[in-house]
Amino acid sequence: VFNKIDSSNLTENALNIELIIECIRASQNPQTHYHALLVLGEAARLVPNQVLHQIMTIFTFMGSSLLRHDDVYSFEIISKIIDSIIPILVNDNDKRTIVKVLRVFVDAMLDVPEHRRVKLYKRLLVKLETKKYLYMFLLLVFETHVFRSGGQKVPVDKGKDLR
């Protein structure tokens, strides 16, 4: 279906990404999760900004609701999201997009269970080329820590590229 869609005529709101995420939430069937992730991967290629805005929702759900499943299972689901969607979102190597992706993961850091954080964020940084973007990740973590410890909300400057 996605191969037959003409992406030049596709508007940003043409696909209902929230509905796909609702399928993941509503079902406990691993096959449904797998197929919904495949759809998200294809949707990320067509409407990357829409998928990027929903990634935090996906990770919050994975961190809280899938804990009733085996840790290996929930980690595999999250890993598939990173492996399939992140490369599509950062395909153009635009630093602003990479900062947006990293910010989503940094904001969701406390939602990810502690025992899975290192593996998850290592996998993310490997997908993003660690040597190129580790400094951005660390800057965002420090920025978030400073603003959260001060009781302030982290300001999001969409034009900032963290050079």
CSV table of N, CA and C in Angstrom, one decimal:
chain,number,residue,atom,x,y,z
A,1,VAL,N,0.8,-1.2,0.0
A,1,VAL,CA,0.0,0.0,0.0
A,1,VAL,C,0.9,1.3,0.0
A,2,PHE,N,1.9,1.3,0.9
A,2,PHE,CA,2.8,2.5,0.9
A,2,PHE,C,3.6,2.7,-0.3
A,3,ASN,N,3.9,1.6,-1.0
A,3,ASN,CA,4.7,1.8,-2.2
A,3,ASN,C,3.9,2.4,-3.4
A,4,LYS,N,2.6,2.3,-3.3
A,4,LYS,CA,1.7,2.8,-4.3
A,4,LYS,C,1.2,4.3,-4.0
A,5,ILE,N,1.6,4.8,-2.9
A,5,ILE,CA,1.2,6.1,-2.5
A,5,ILE,C,2.2,7.1,-3.1
A,6,ASP,N,1.6,8.1,-3.8
A,6,ASP,CA,2.4,9.2,-4.3
A,6,ASP,C,2.7,10.2,-3.2
A,7,SER,N,3.9,10.2,-2.7
A,7,SER,CA,4.2,11.0,-1.5
A,7,SER,C,4.2,12.5,-1.8
A,8,SER,N,4.3,12.9,-3.1
A,8,SER,CA,4.4,14.3,-3.5
A,8,SER,C,3.0,15.0,-3.2
A,9,ASN,N,1.9,14.2,-3.3
A,9,ASN,CA,0.6,14.7,-3.1
A,9,ASN,C,0.1,14.5,-1.7
A,10,LEU,N,0.9,13.9,-0.8
A,10,LEU,CA,0.5,13.6,0.5
A,10,LEU,C,0.7,14.8,1.5
A,11,THR,N,-0.4,15.1,2.2
A,11,THR,CA,-0.3,16.2,3.2
A,11,THR,C,0.2,15.6,4.5
A,12,GLU,N,0.7,16.5,5.3
A,12,GLU,CA,1.3,16.1,6.6
A,12,GLU,C,0.3,15.3,7.5
A,13,ASN,N,-1.0,15.6,7.4
A,13,ASN,CA,-2.0,15.0,8.2
A,13,ASN,C,-2.8,13.9,7.5
A,14,ALA,N,-2.3,13.4,6.4
A,14,ALA,CA,-3.0,12.4,5.6
A,14,ALA,C,-3.1,11.1,6.3
A,15,LEU,N,-2.1,10.7,7.2
A,15,LEU,CA,-2.1,9.5,7.9
A,15,LEU,C,-2.4,9.7,9.4
A,16,ASN,N,-3.2,8.9,9.9
A,16,ASN,CA,-3.5,9.0,11.3
A,16,ASN,C,-2.6,8.1,12.2
A,17,ILE,N,-1.4,8.7,12.6
A,17,ILE,CA,-0.4,8.0,13.3
A,17,ILE,C,-0.9,7.6,14.7
A,18,GLU,N,-1.8,8.4,15.3
A,18,GLU,CA,-2.3,8.1,16.6
A,18,GLU,C,-3.1,6.8,16.6
A,19,LEU,N,-3.8,6.6,15.5
A,19,LEU,CA,-4.6,5.3,15.3
A,19,LEU,C,-3.7,4.1,15.3
A,20,ILE,N,-2.5,4.2,14.7
A,20,ILE,CA,-1.6,3.1,14.7
A,20,ILE,C,-1.0,2.9,16.1
A,21,ILE,N,-0.7,3.9,16.8
A,21,ILE,CA,-0.2,3.8,18.1
A,21,ILE,C,-1.3,3.2,19.0
A,22,GLU,N,-2.6,3.6,18.8
A,22,GLU,CA,-3.7,3.0,19.6
A,22,GLU,C,-3.8,1.5,19.3
A,23,CYS,N,-3.5,1.1,18.1
A,23,CYS,CA,-3.5,-0.4,17.9
A,23,CYS,C,-2.4,-1.1,18.7
A,24,ILE,N,-1.3,-0.5,18.9
A,24,ILE,CA,-0.2,-1.0,19.7
A,24,ILE,C,-0.7,-1.1,21.2
A,25,ARG,N,-1.3,0.0,21.6
A,25,ARG,CA,-1.8,0.1,23.0
A,25,ARG,C,-2.9,-0.9,23.3
A,26,ALA,N,-3.8,-1.0,22.4
A,26,ALA,CA,-5.0,-1.8,22.6
A,26,ALA,C,-4.7,-3.3,22.6
A,27,SER,N,-3.8,-3.7,21.8
A,27,SER,CA,-3.5,-5.2,21.6
A,27,SER,C,-2.4,-5.7,22.5
A,28,GLN,N,-2.5,-6.9,22.9
A,28,GLN,CA,-1.4,-7.6,23.6
A,28,GLN,C,-0.8,-8.6,22.7
A,29,ASN,N,-1.2,-8.7,21.5
A,29,ASN,CA,-0.7,-9.6,20.5
A,29,ASN,C,0.7,-9.1,19.9
A,30,PRO,N,1.7,-9.9,20.1
A,30,PRO,CA,3.0,-9.5,19.5
A,30,PRO,C,3.0,-9.3,18.0
A,31,GLN,N,2.2,-10.1,17.3
A,31,GLN,CA,2.1,-9.9,15.8
A,31,GLN,C,1.5,-8.6,15.5
A,32,THR,N,0.5,-8.2,16.2
A,32,THR,CA,-0.1,-6.9,16.0
A,32,THR,C,0.9,-5.8,16.2
A,33,HIS,N,1.7,-5.9,17.3
A,33,HIS,CA,2.7,-4.9,17.6
A,33,HIS,C,3.7,-4.8,16.4
A,34,TYR,N,4.1,-6.0,16.0
A,34,TYR,CA,5.1,-6.1,14.9
A,34,TYR,C,4.6,-5.4,13.6
A,35,HIS,N,3.4,-5.7,13.2
A,35,HIS,CA,2.8,-5.1,12.0
A,35,HIS,C,2.6,-3.6,12.2
A,36,ALA,N,2.1,-3.2,13.3
A,36,ALA,CA,2.0,-1.8,13.6
A,36,ALA,C,3.3,-1.1,13.5
A,37,LEU,N,4.4,-1.7,14.0
A,37,LEU,CA,5.7,-1.1,13.9
A,37,LEU,C,6.2,-1.0,12.4
A,38,LEU,N,5.8,-2.0,11.6
A,38,LEU,CA,6.1,-1.9,10.2
A,38,LEU,C,5.4,-0.8,9.5
A,39,VAL,N,4.1,-0.6,9.9
A,39,VAL,CA,3.4,0.5,9.3
A,39,VAL,C,4.0,1.9,9.8
A,40,LEU,N,4.4,1.9,11.1
A,40,LEU,CA,5.0,3.2,11.5
A,40,LEU,C,6.3,3.4,10.8
A,41,GLY,N,7.1,2.4,10.5
A,41,GLY,CA,8.3,2.5,9.7
A,41,GLY,C,8.1,3.1,8.4
A,42,GLU,N,7.1,2.6,7.7
A,42,GLU,CA,6.7,3.1,6.4
A,42,GLU,C,6.2,4.5,6.4
A,43,ALA,N,5.3,4.8,7.5
A,43,ALA,CA,4.8,6.1,7.7
A,43,ALA,C,5.9,7.1,8.0
A,44,ALA,N,6.9,6.7,8.7
A,44,ALA,CA,8.0,7.6,9.0
A,44,ALA,C,8.7,8.1,7.7
A,45,ARG,N,8.7,7.2,6.7
A,45,ARG,CA,9.3,7.6,5.4
A,45,ARG,C,8.5,8.6,4.7
A,46,LEU,N,7.2,8.6,4.8
A,46,LEU,CA,6.3,9.5,4.2
A,46,LEU,C,6.0,10.8,4.9
A,47,VAL,N,5.8,10.6,6.2
A,47,VAL,CA,5.4,11.8,7.1
A,47,VAL,C,6.3,11.8,8.3
A,48,PRO,N,7.6,12.0,8.2
A,48,PRO,CA,8.5,11.9,9.3
A,48,PRO,C,8.2,12.8,10.5
A,49,ASN,N,7.8,14.0,10.3
A,49,ASN,CA,7.5,14.9,11.4
A,49,ASN,C,6.3,14.4,12.3
A,50,GLN,N,5.3,13.8,11.6
A,50,GLN,CA,4.2,13.3,12.4
A,50,GLN,C,4.6,12.1,13.2
A,51,VAL,N,5.4,11.2,12.7
A,51,VAL,CA,5.9,10.1,13.5
A,51,VAL,C,6.8,10.6,14.6
A,52,LEU,N,7.7,11.5,14.3
A,52,LEU,CA,8.6,12.0,15.3
A,52,LEU,C,7.8,12.6,16.5
A,53,HIS,N,6.7,13.3,16.3
A,53,HIS,CA,5.9,13.8,17.4
A,53,HIS,C,5.3,12.7,18.2
A,54,GLN,N,5.1,11.6,17.7
A,54,GLN,CA,4.4,10.5,18.4
A,54,GLN,C,5.4,9.5,19.1
A,55,ILE,N,6.7,9.7,18.8
A,55,ILE,CA,7.7,8.7,19.4
A,55,ILE,C,7.7,8.7,20.9
A,56,MET,N,7.5,9.9,21.5
A,56,MET,CA,7.5,10.0,22.9
A,56,MET,C,6.3,9.2,23.5
A,57,THR,N,5.2,9.3,22.8
A,57,THR,CA,4.0,8.5,23.2
A,57,THR,C,4.3,7.0,23.2
A,58,ILE,N,5.0,6.6,22.1
A,58,ILE,CA,5.3,5.2,21.9
A,58,ILE,C,6.2,4.7,23.1
A,59,PHE,N,7.2,5.5,23.4
A,59,PHE,CA,8.2,5.1,24.4
A,59,PHE,C,7.6,5.2,25.8
A,60,THR,N,6.7,6.1,26.0
A,60,THR,CA,6.1,6.2,27.3
A,60,THR,C,5.2,4.9,27.5
A,61,PHE,N,4.5,4.6,26.5
A,61,PHE,CA,3.7,3.4,26.5
A,61,PHE,C,4.5,2.1,26.7
A,62,MET,N,5.6,2.0,26.0
A,62,MET,CA,6.5,0.8,26.1
A,62,MET,C,7.1,0.7,27.5
A,63,GLY,N,7.5,1.9,28.0
A,63,GLY,CA,8.1,1.9,29.3
A,63,GLY,C,7.1,1.5,30.5
A,64,SER,N,5.8,1.9,30.3
A,64,SER,CA,4.9,1.7,31.4
A,64,SER,C,4.0,0.4,31.2
A,65,SER,N,3.4,0.3,30.0
A,65,SER,CA,2.4,-0.7,29.8
A,65,SER,C,3.0,-2.1,29.5
A,66,LEU,N,4.1,-2.1,28.8
A,66,LEU,CA,4.7,-3.4,28.4
A,66,LEU,C,5.6,-4.0,29.4
A,67,LEU,N,5.6,-3.4,30.6
A,67,LEU,CA,6.4,-4.0,31.7
A,67,LEU,C,5.7,-5.3,32.2
A,68,ARG,N,4.5,-5.4,31.9
A,68,ARG,CA,3.8,-6.7,32.3
A,68,ARG,C,4.3,-7.9,31.5
A,69,HIS,N,4.9,-7.6,30.3
A,69,HIS,CA,5.5,-8.6,29.5
A,69,HIS,C,6.9,-8.9,29.9
A,70,ASP,N,7.5,-9.9,29.4
A,70,ASP,CA,8.9,-10.2,29.7
A,70,ASP,C,9.8,-9.0,29.2
A,71,ASP,N,10.8,-8.7,30.0
A,71,ASP,CA,11.7,-7.6,29.7
A,71,ASP,C,12.3,-7.7,28.3
A,72,VAL,N,12.7,-8.9,27.9
A,72,VAL,CA,13.3,-9.2,26.6
A,72,VAL,C,12.3,-8.8,25.5
A,73,TYR,N,11.0,-9.1,25.7
A,73,TYR,CA,10.0,-8.8,24.7
A,73,TYR,C,9.9,-7.3,24.5
A,74,SER,N,9.7,-6.6,25.6
A,74,SER,CA,9.5,-5.1,25.5
A,74,SER,C,10.7,-4.4,25.0
A,75,PHE,N,11.9,-4.9,25.4
A,75,PHE,CA,13.1,-4.3,24.9
A,75,PHE,C,13.2,-4.6,23.4
A,76,GLU,N,12.8,-5.7,22.9
A,76,GLU,CA,12.9,-6.0,21.5
A,76,GLU,C,11.9,-5.1,20.7
A,77,ILE,N,10.8,-4.9,21.2
A,77,ILE,CA,9.8,-3.9,20.6
A,77,ILE,C,10.4,-2.6,20.4
A,78,ILE,N,11.0,-2.1,21.5
A,78,ILE,CA,11.6,-0.7,21.5
A,78,ILE,C,12.8,-0.7,20.5
A,79,SER,N,13.6,-1.8,20.5
A,79,SER,CA,14.7,-1.9,19.6
A,79,SER,C,14.3,-1.9,18.2
A,80,LYS,N,13.2,-2.5,17.9
A,80,LYS,CA,12.7,-2.5,16.5
A,80,LYS,C,12.3,-1.1,16.1
A,81,ILE,N,11.7,-0.4,17.0
A,81,ILE,CA,11.4,1.0,16.7
A,81,ILE,C,12.6,1.8,16.4
A,82,ILE,N,13.6,1.7,17.2
A,82,ILE,CA,14.9,2.4,17.0
A,82,ILE,C,15.5,2.0,15.6
A,83,ASP,N,15.5,0.7,15.4
A,83,ASP,CA,16.2,0.2,14.2
A,83,ASP,C,15.4,0.5,12.9
A,84,SER,N,14.1,0.6,13.0
A,84,SER,CA,13.4,0.9,11.8
A,84,SER,C,13.0,2.3,11.5
A,85,ILE,N,12.6,3.0,12.6
A,85,ILE,CA,12.1,4.4,12.4
A,85,ILE,C,13.2,5.5,12.5
A,86,ILE,N,14.1,5.3,13.4
A,86,ILE,CA,15.1,6.4,13.6
A,86,ILE,C,15.9,6.6,12.3
A,87,PRO,N,16.5,5.6,11.6
A,87,PRO,CA,17.2,5.9,10.4
A,87,PRO,C,16.4,6.6,9.3
A,88,ILE,N,15.1,6.3,9.3
A,88,ILE,CA,14.3,7.0,8.3
A,88,ILE,C,14.1,8.5,8.7
A,89,LEU,N,14.0,8.8,10.0
A,89,LEU,CA,13.8,10.1,10.4
A,89,LEU,C,15.0,11.0,10.2
A,90,VAL,N,16.2,10.4,10.4
A,90,VAL,CA,17.4,11.2,10.3
A,90,VAL,C,18.2,10.9,9.0
A,91,ASN,N,17.5,10.4,8.0
A,91,ASN,CA,18.1,10.1,6.7
A,91,ASN,C,18.8,11.2,6.1
A,92,ASP,N,18.4,12.4,6.2
A,92,ASP,CA,19.0,13.6,5.5
A,92,ASP,C,20.2,14.2,6.3
A,93,ASN,N,20.5,13.7,7.5
A,93,ASN,CA,21.5,14.2,8.4
A,93,ASN,C,21.4,15.6,8.7
A,94,ASP,N,20.2,16.1,8.8
A,94,ASP,CA,19.9,17.5,9.2
A,94,ASP,C,20.1,17.6,10.7
A,95,LYS,N,20.9,18.4,11.2
A,95,LYS,CA,21.2,18.5,12.6
A,95,LYS,C,19.9,18.9,13.4
A,96,ARG,N,19.1,19.7,12.8
A,96,ARG,CA,17.8,20.1,13.5
A,96,ARG,C,16.9,18.9,13.8
A,97,THR,N,16.8,18.0,12.8
A,97,THR,CA,16.0,16.8,12.9
A,97,THR,C,16.7,15.9,14.0
A,98,ILE,N,18.0,15.8,13.9
A,98,ILE,CA,18.6,14.9,14.9
A,98,ILE,C,18.5,15.4,16.3
A,99,VAL,N,18.5,16.8,16.5
A,99,VAL,CA,18.3,17.3,17.8
A,99,VAL,C,16.9,17.0,18.2
A,100,LYS,N,15.9,17.1,17.3
A,100,LYS,CA,14.5,16.8,17.7
A,100,LYS,C,14.4,15.4,18.2
A,101,VAL,N,15.0,14.5,17.4
A,101,VAL,CA,14.9,13.0,17.8
A,101,VAL,C,15.6,12.8,19.1
A,102,LEU,N,16.8,13.4,19.3
A,102,LEU,CA,17.5,13.2,20.6
A,102,LEU,C,16.7,13.8,21.7
A,103,ARG,N,16.1,15.0,21.5
A,103,ARG,CA,15.3,15.6,22.6
A,103,ARG,C,14.1,14.7,23.0
A,104,VAL,N,13.5,14.1,22.0
A,104,VAL,CA,12.4,13.2,22.4
A,104,VAL,C,12.9,12.1,23.3
A,105,PHE,N,14.0,11.5,23.0
A,105,PHE,CA,14.6,10.4,23.8
A,105,PHE,C,15.1,10.9,25.2
A,106,VAL,N,15.7,12.1,25.2
A,106,VAL,CA,16.1,12.7,26.5
A,106,VAL,C,14.9,13.0,27.3
A,107,ASP,N,13.9,13.6,26.8
A,107,ASP,CA,12.7,13.9,27.6
A,107,ASP,C,12.0,12.6,28.1
A,108,ALA,N,12.1,11.5,27.4
A,108,ALA,CA,11.5,10.2,27.8
A,108,ALA,C,12.5,9.4,28.7
A,109,MET,N,13.6,9.9,29.0
A,109,MET,CA,14.6,9.1,29.7
A,109,MET,C,14.1,8.6,31.0
A,110,LEU,N,13.4,9.4,31.8
A,110,LEU,CA,12.9,8.9,33.1
A,110,LEU,C,11.8,7.9,33.0
A,111,ASP,N,11.1,7.9,31.8
A,111,ASP,CA,10.1,6.9,31.5
A,111,ASP,C,10.6,5.5,31.2
A,112,VAL,N,11.9,5.5,30.7
A,112,VAL,CA,12.5,4.2,30.4
A,112,VAL,C,13.0,3.5,31.7
A,113,PRO,N,12.6,2.3,31.9
A,113,PRO,CA,13.1,1.6,33.1
A,113,PRO,C,14.6,1.7,33.2
A,114,GLU,N,15.1,1.9,34.5
A,114,GLU,CA,16.5,2.1,34.7
A,114,GLU,C,17.4,1.0,34.2
A,115,HIS,N,16.9,-0.2,34.3
A,115,HIS,CA,17.8,-1.4,33.9
A,115,HIS,C,17.9,-1.5,32.4
A,116,ARG,N,17.1,-0.7,31.6
A,116,ARG,CA,17.2,-0.8,30.2
A,116,ARG,C,17.8,0.5,29.5
A,117,ARG,N,18.0,1.5,30.3
A,117,ARG,CA,18.5,2.8,29.8
A,117,ARG,C,19.8,2.7,29.0
A,118,VAL,N,20.8,2.1,29.6
A,118,VAL,CA,22.1,2.1,28.9
A,118,VAL,C,22.0,1.4,27.6
A,119,LYS,N,21.4,0.2,27.5
A,119,LYS,CA,21.3,-0.5,26.3
A,119,LYS,C,20.5,0.2,25.2
A,120,LEU,N,19.4,0.8,25.7
A,120,LEU,CA,18.5,1.5,24.8
A,120,LEU,C,19.2,2.8,24.2
A,121,TYR,N,19.8,3.6,25.0
A,121,TYR,CA,20.5,4.8,24.5
A,121,TYR,C,21.8,4.5,23.8
A,122,LYS,N,22.4,3.4,24.1
A,122,LYS,CA,23.6,3.0,23.3
A,122,LYS,C,23.1,2.6,21.9
A,123,ARG,N,22.1,1.9,21.8
A,123,ARG,CA,21.5,1.5,20.5
A,123,ARG,C,21.1,2.7,19.7
A,124,LEU,N,20.5,3.7,20.3
A,124,LEU,CA,20.1,4.9,19.7
A,124,LEU,C,21.3,5.6,19.1
A,125,LEU,N,22.3,5.8,20.0
A,125,LEU,CA,23.5,6.6,19.6
A,125,LEU,C,24.3,5.8,18.5
A,126,VAL,N,24.3,4.5,18.5
A,126,VAL,CA,25.0,3.8,17.4
A,126,VAL,C,24.2,4.0,16.1
A,127,LYS,N,22.9,4.0,16.1
A,127,LYS,CA,22.1,4.3,14.9
A,127,LYS,C,22.4,5.7,14.4
A,128,LEU,N,22.6,6.6,15.3
A,128,LEU,CA,22.9,8.0,14.9
A,128,LEU,C,24.3,8.4,14.7
A,129,GLU,N,25.2,7.4,14.7
A,129,GLU,CA,26.6,7.6,14.6
A,129,GLU,C,27.2,8.3,15.8
A,130,THR,N,27.5,7.5,16.8
A,130,THR,CA,27.9,8.0,18.1
A,130,THR,C,29.0,9.1,18.0
A,131,LYS,N,30.0,8.9,17.2
A,131,LYS,CA,31.1,9.9,17.2
A,131,LYS,C,30.7,11.2,16.7
A,132,LYS,N,29.6,11.3,15.9
A,132,LYS,CA,29.2,12.6,15.3
A,132,LYS,C,28.2,13.3,16.3
A,133,TYR,N,27.4,12.5,17.0
A,133,TYR,CA,26.3,13.2,17.7
A,133,TYR,C,26.2,12.9,19.2
A,134,LEU,N,27.2,12.3,19.8
A,134,LEU,CA,27.3,12.1,21.2
A,134,LEU,C,27.3,13.4,22.0
A,135,TYR,N,28.0,14.4,21.5
A,135,TYR,CA,28.0,15.7,22.2
A,135,TYR,C,26.6,16.3,22.2
A,136,MET,N,25.8,16.2,21.2
A,136,MET,CA,24.5,16.7,21.2
A,136,MET,C,23.6,16.0,22.2
A,137,PHE,N,23.7,14.7,22.3
A,137,PHE,CA,23.0,14.0,23.3
A,137,PHE,C,23.3,14.4,24.7
A,138,LEU,N,24.6,14.5,25.0
A,138,LEU,CA,25.1,14.9,26.3
A,138,LEU,C,24.6,16.4,26.6
A,139,LEU,N,24.7,17.3,25.7
A,139,LEU,CA,24.3,18.6,25.9
A,139,LEU,C,22.8,18.7,26.2
A,140,LEU,N,22.0,17.9,25.5
A,140,LEU,CA,20.6,17.9,25.8
A,140,LEU,C,20.3,17.2,27.2
A,141,VAL,N,21.0,16.2,27.6
A,141,VAL,CA,20.8,15.6,28.9
A,141,VAL,C,21.2,16.6,30.0
A,142,PHE,N,22.3,17.3,29.8
A,142,PHE,CA,22.7,18.3,30.8
A,142,PHE,C,21.7,19.5,30.9
A,143,GLU,N,21.3,19.9,29.7
A,143,GLU,CA,20.3,21.0,29.6
A,143,GLU,C,19.0,20.6,30.4
A,144,THR,N,18.5,19.4,30.1
A,144,THR,CA,17.3,18.9,30.7
A,144,THR,C,17.5,18.8,32.2
A,145,HIS,N,18.6,18.3,32.6
A,145,HIS,CA,18.9,18.1,34.1
A,145,HIS,C,18.9,19.5,34.8
A,146,VAL,N,19.6,20.5,34.2
A,146,VAL,CA,19.7,21.8,34.8
A,146,VAL,C,18.3,22.4,34.9
A,147,PHE,N,17.5,22.4,33.8
A,147,PHE,CA,16.2,23.0,33.9
A,147,PHE,C,15.2,22.3,34.8
A,148,ARG,N,15.3,21.0,34.8
A,148,ARG,CA,14.3,20.2,35.6
A,148,ARG,C,14.7,20.4,37.1
A,149,SER,N,16.0,20.4,37.4
A,149,SER,CA,16.3,20.5,38.8
A,149,SER,C,16.0,21.9,39.4
A,150,GLY,N,15.9,22.9,38.4
A,150,GLY,CA,15.5,24.3,38.8
A,150,GLY,C,14.0,24.5,38.9
A,151,GLY,N,13.2,23.4,38.5
A,151,GLY,CA,11.8,23.5,38.5
A,151,GLY,C,11.2,24.2,37.3
A,152,GLN,N,12.0,24.4,36.3
A,152,GLN,CA,11.6,25.1,35.1
A,152,GLN,C,11.4,24.0,34.0
A,153,LYS,N,10.5,24.4,33.1
A,153,LYS,CA,10.3,23.6,31.9
A,153,LYS,C,11.4,23.9,30.9
A,154,VAL,N,11.9,22.9,30.2
A,154,VAL,CA,12.9,23.0,29.2
A,154,VAL,C,12.4,23.8,28.0
A,155,PRO,N,13.0,25.0,27.7
A,155,PRO,CA,12.5,25.7,26.5
A,155,PRO,C,13.0,25.0,25.3
A,156,VAL,N,12.1,24.9,24.3
A,156,VAL,CA,12.4,24.2,23.0
A,156,VAL,C,12.6,25.3,22.0
A,157,ASP,N,13.8,25.5,21.5
A,157,ASP,CA,14.1,26.4,20.5
A,157,ASP,C,14.3,25.6,19.2
A,158,LYS,N,13.3,25.6,18.3
A,158,LYS,CA,13.4,24.8,17.1
A,158,LYS,C,14.5,25.2,16.1
A,159,GLY,N,15.0,26.4,16.3
A,159,GLY,CA,16.1,26.8,15.4
A,159,GLY,C,17.4,26.5,15.9
A,160,LYS,N,17.6,26.0,17.1
A,160,LYS,CA,18.8,25.7,17.7
A,160,LYS,C,19.4,24.4,17.1
A,161,ASP,N,20.7,24.5,16.7
A,161,ASP,CA,21.4,23.3,16.2
A,161,ASP,C,22.5,22.8,17.0
A,162,LEU,N,22.8,23.4,18.2
A,162,LEU,CA,23.8,22.9,19.1
A,162,LEU,C,25.2,22.7,18.6
A,163,ARG,N,25.7,23.7,17.9
A,163,ARG,CA,27.0,23.6,17.4
A,163,ARG,C,28.1,23.8,18.4
